[in-house]
CSV table of C-alpha atoms in Angstrom, one decimal:
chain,number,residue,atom,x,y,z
P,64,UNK,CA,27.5,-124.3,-28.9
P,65,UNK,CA,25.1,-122.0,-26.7
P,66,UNK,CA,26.3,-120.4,-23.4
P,67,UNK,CA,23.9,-118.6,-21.1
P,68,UNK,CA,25.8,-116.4,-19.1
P,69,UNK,CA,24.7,-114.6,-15.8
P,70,UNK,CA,26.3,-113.2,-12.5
P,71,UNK,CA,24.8,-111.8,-9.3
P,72,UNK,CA,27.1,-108.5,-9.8
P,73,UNK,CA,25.0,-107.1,-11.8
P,74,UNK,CA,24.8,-106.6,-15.7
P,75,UNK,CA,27.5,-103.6,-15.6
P,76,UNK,CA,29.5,-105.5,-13.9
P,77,UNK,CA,33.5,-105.5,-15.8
P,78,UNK,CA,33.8,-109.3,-14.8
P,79,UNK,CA,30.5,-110.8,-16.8
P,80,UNK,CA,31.9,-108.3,-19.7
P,81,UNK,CA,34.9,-110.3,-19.6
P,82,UNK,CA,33.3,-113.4,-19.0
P,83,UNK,CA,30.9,-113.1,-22.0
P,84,UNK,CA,33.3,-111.5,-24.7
P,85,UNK,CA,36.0,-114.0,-24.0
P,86,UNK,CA,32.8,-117.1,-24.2
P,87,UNK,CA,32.4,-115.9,-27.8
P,88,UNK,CA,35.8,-118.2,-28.9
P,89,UNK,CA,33.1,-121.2,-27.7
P,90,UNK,CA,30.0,-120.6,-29.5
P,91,UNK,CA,26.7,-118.6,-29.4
P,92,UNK,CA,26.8,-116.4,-26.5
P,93,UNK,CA,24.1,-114.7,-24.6
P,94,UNK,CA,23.9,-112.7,-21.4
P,95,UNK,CA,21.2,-112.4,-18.3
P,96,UNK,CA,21.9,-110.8,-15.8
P,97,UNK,CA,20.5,-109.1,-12.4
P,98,UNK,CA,19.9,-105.2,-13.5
P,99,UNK,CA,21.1,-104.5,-9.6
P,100,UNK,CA,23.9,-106.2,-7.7
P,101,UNK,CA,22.4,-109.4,-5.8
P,102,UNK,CA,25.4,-110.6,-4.5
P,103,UNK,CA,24.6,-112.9,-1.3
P,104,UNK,CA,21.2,-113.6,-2.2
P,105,UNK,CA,21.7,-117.7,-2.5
P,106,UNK,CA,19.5,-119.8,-4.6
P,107,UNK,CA,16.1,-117.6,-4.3
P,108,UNK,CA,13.6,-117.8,-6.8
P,109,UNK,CA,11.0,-115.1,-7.4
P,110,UNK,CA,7.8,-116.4,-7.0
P,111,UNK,CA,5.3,-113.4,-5.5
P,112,UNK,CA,5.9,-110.5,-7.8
P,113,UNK,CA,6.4,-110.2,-11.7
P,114,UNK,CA,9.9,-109.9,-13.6
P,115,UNK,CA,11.1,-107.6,-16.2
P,116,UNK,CA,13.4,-109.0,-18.7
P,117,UNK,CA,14.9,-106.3,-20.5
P,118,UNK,CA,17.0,-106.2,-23.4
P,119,UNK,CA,20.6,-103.9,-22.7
P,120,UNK,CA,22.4,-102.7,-25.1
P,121,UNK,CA,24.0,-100.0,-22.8
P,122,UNK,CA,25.8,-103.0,-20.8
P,123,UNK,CA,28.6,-102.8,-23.7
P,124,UNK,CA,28.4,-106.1,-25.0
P,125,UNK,CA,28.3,-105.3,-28.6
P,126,UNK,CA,26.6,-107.5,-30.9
P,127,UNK,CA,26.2,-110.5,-27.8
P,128,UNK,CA,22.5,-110.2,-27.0
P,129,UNK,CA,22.4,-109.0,-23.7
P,130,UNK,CA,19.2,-108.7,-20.9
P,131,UNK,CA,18.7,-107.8,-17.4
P,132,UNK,CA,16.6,-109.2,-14.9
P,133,UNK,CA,15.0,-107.5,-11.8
P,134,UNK,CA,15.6,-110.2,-9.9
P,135,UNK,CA,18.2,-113.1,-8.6
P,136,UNK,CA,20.9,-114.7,-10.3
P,137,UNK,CA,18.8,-117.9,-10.4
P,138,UNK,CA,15.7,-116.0,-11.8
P,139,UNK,CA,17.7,-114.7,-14.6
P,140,UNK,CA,18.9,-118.7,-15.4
P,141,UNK,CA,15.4,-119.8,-15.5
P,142,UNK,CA,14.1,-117.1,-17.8
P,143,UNK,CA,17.1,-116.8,-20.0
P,144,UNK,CA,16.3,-121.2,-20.2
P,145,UNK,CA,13.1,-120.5,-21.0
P,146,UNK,CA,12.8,-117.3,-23.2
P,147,UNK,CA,16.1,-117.7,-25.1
P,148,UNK,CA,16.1,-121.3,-25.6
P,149,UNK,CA,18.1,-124.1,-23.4
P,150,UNK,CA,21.7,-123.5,-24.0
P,151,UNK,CA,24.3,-126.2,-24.3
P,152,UNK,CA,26.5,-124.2,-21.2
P,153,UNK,CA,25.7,-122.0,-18.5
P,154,UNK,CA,28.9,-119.8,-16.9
P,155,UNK,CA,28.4,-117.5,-13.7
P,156,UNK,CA,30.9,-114.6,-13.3
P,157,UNK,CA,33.1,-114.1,-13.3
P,158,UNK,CA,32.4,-112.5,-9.8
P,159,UNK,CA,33.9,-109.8,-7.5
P,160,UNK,CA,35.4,-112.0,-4.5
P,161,UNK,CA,35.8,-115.6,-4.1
P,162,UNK,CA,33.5,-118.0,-3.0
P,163,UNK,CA,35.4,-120.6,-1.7
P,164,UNK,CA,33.8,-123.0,1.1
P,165,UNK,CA,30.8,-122.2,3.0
P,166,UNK,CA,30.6,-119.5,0.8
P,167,UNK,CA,29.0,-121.4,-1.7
P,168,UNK,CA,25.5,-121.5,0.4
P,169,UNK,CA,24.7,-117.8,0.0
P,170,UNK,CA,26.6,-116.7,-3.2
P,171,UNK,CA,24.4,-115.6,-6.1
P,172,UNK,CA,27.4,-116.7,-8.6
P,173,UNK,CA,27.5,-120.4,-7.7
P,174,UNK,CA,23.3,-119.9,-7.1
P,175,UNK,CA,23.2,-119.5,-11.0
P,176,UNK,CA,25.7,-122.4,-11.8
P,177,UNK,CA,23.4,-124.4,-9.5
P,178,UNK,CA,20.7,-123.3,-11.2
P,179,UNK,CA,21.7,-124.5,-14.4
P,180,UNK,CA,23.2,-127.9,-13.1
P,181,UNK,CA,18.8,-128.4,-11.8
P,182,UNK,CA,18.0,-127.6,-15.1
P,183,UNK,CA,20.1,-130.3,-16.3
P,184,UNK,CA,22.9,-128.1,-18.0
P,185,UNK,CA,26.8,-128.0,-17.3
P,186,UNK,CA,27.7,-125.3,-15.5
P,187,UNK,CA,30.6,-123.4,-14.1
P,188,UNK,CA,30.9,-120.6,-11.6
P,189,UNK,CA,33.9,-118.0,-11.8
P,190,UNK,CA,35.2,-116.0,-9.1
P,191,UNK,CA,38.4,-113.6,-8.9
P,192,UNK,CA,40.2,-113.1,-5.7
P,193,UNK,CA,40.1,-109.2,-5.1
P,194,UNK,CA,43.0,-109.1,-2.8
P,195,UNK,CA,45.5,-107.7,-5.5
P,196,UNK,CA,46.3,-104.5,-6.5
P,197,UNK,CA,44.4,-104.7,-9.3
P,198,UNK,CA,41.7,-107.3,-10.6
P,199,UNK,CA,42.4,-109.0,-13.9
P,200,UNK,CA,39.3,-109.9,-15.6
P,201,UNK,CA,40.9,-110.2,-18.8
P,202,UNK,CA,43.5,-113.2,-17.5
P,203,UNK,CA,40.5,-114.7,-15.5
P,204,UNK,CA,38.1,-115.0,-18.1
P,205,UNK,CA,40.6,-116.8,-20.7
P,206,UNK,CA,41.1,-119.5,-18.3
P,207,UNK,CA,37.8,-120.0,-17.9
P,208,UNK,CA,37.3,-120.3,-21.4
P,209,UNK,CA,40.2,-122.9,-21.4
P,210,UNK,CA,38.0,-124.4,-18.4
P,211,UNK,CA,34.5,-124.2,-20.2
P,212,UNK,CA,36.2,-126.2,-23.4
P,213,UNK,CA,37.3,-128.7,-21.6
P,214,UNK,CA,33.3,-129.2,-19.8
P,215,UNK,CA,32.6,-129.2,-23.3
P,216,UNK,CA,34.6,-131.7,-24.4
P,217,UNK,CA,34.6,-134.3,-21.5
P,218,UNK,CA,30.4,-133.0,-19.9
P,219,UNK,CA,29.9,-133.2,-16.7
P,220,UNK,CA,28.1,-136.1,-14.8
P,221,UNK,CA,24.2,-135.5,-14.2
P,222,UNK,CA,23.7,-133.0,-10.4
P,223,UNK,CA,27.7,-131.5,-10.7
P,224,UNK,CA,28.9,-128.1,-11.4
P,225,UNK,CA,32.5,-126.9,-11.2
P,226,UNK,CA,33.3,-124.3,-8.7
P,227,UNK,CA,36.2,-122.4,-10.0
P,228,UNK,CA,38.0,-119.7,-7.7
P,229,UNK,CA,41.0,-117.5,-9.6
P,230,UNK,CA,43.9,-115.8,-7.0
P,231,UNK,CA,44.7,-112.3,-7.2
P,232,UNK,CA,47.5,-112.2,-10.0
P,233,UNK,CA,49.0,-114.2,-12.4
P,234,UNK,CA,47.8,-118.1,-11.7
P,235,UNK,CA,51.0,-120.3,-11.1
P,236,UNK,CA,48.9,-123.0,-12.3
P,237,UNK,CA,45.8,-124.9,-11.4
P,238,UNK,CA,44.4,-127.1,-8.4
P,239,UNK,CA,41.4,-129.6,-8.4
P,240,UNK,CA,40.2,-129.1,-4.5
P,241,UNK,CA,37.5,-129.7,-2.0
P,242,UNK,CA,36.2,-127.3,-0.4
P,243,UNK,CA,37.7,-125.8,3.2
P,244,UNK,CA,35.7,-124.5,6.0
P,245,UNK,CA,35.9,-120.4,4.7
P,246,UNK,CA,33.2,-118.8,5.8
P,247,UNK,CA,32.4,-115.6,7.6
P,248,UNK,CA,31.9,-114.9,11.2
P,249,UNK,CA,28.6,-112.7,11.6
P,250,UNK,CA,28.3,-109.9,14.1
P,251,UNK,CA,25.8,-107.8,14.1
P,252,UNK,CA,26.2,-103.9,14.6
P,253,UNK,CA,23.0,-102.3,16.1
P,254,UNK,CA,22.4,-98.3,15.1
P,255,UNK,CA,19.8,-95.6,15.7
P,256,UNK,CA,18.0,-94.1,12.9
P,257,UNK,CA,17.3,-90.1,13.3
P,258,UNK,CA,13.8,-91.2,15.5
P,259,UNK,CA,15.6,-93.3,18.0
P,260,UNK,CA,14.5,-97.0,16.5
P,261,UNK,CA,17.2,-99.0,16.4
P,262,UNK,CA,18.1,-101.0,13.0
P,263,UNK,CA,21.2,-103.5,12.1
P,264,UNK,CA,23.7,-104.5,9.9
P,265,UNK,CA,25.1,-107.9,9.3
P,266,UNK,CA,28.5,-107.8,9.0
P,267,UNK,CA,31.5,-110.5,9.8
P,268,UNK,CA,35.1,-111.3,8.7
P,269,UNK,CA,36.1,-114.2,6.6
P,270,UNK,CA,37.8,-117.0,8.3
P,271,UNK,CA,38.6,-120.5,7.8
P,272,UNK,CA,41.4,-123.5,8.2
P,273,UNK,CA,43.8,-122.9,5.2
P,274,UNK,CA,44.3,-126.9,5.1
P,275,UNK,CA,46.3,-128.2,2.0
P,276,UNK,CA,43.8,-129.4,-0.8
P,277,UNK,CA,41.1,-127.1,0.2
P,278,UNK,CA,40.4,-124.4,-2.1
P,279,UNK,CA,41.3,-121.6,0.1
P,280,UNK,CA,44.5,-123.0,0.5
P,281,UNK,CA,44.9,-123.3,-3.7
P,282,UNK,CA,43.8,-120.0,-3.9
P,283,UNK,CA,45.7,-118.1,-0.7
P,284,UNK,CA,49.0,-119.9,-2.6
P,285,UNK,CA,48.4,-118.4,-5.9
P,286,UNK,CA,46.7,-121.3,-7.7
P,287,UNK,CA,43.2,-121.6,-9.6
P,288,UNK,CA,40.8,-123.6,-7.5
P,289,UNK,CA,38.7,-126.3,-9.0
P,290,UNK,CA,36.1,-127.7,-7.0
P,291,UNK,CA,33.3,-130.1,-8.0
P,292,UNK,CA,30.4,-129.7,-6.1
P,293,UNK,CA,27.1,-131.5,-6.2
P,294,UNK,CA,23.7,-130.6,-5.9
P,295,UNK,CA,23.3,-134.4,-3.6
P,296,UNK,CA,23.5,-132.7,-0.5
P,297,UNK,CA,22.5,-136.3,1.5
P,298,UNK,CA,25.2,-137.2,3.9
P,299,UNK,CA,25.2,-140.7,2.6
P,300,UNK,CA,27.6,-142.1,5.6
P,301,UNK,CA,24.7,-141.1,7.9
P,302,UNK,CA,21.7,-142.8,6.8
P,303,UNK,CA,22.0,-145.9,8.4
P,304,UNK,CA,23.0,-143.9,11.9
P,305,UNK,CA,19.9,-142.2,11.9
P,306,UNK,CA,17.6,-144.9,10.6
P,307,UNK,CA,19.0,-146.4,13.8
P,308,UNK,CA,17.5,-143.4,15.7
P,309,UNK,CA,13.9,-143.0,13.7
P,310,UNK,CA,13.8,-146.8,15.0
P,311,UNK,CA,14.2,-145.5,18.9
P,312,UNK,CA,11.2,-142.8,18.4
């Protein structure tokens, strides 16, 4: 067994350590990560600048090979795939913050899980709700290698990752879900800079219907969230509707 792992914290980041020492009880383990944080950056690819892929032994890994990318979580996916050899796993994580919901369209974590999943992989993306007093890591990445042997054992149908979410403390046990409407409210905060031009920040607040089944809802009640997604992002139940409509124009 071969499992790329990869985050969009960063490669110093104390979750992917956790992640990627616990993986060992699975197999072969190797680590690419972003060298920077690139949380938020979705599914981007680099495709109009060069990458570095450099080896890390500073990112305390020990013996697990270990490389940073200068670039997304996705890029470090396709280069780890294709410099490393294809890997019989790929696990994202496990990151700083849930991604529950709408989340899931700009998180780097599940980018890399989705990544994998194109390339025809199984893949799972970890997050850990940060709400607690303190994060365990070390509790979060044992269930996910109790989650990763079970992919392993049963696979995952062709275009389908898992989407796993951990709640702050210890998990009273563990939910499959869809996913709830969590997402974050933008506002947009408009400054001066010392020459008078103005610049902005994107900032919001996370908000969403805590509806029973949803992930949020698993995870706000101290459960572990499973969520299936799939990369089939057609809206199946429509075609025929607008098919209707093409036939008006």
């Amino acid at each position: 067994m071969r499992i790329l792992v990869s985050n969009d914290d960063g490669i110093f980041s104390p979750g992917i350590k956790a992640l990627g020492l616990a993986m060992r009880a699975l197999g072969e383990v190797y680590v690419v990560a972003p060298d920077v944080e690139q949380s938020a950056v979705g599914h981007g690819i680099t495709v109009r600048r060069p990458l570095r892929f450099k080896h890390t032994a500073s990112a305390g890994f020990g013996e697990i090979p270990a490389y940073r990318v200068d670039g997304t979580p996705a890029d470090c996916v396709v280069l780890g795939v294709h410099l490393l050899g294809r890997p019989d796993l790929v696990v994202s994580g496990i990151n700083i913050g849930v991604n529950l919901g709408l989340d899931l369209t700009h998180s780097g974590t599940v980018a890399a899980a989705l990544e994998g999943t194109s390339l025809g992989i199984p893949s799972i993306a970890f997050s850990l709700d940060t709400s607690g007093e303190e994060l365990n890591f070390t509790m979060a990445a044992e269930w996910a290698v109790r989650i990763a042997r079970l992919v392993m054992r049963r696979g995952l149908p062709k275009g389908v990752l898992l989407n796993v979410n951990f709640p702050a403390g210890v998990p009273k046990g563990v939910m499959v879900t869809r996913l709830s409407t969590h997402h974050w409210e933008d506002t947009v905060v408009e400054r001066l800079d010392p020459e008078g031009r103005p610049y902005y920040w994107i900032a919001g607040t996370p908000v969403g219907e805590e509806e029973e089944g949803t992930d949020l809802h698993a995870v706000r009640h101290g459960y572990i969230s499973i969520t299936p997604v799939s990369l089939d992002f057609t809206a199946a139940d429509l075609l025929e509707e607008v098919a209707r409509w093409v036939a008006e124009v």
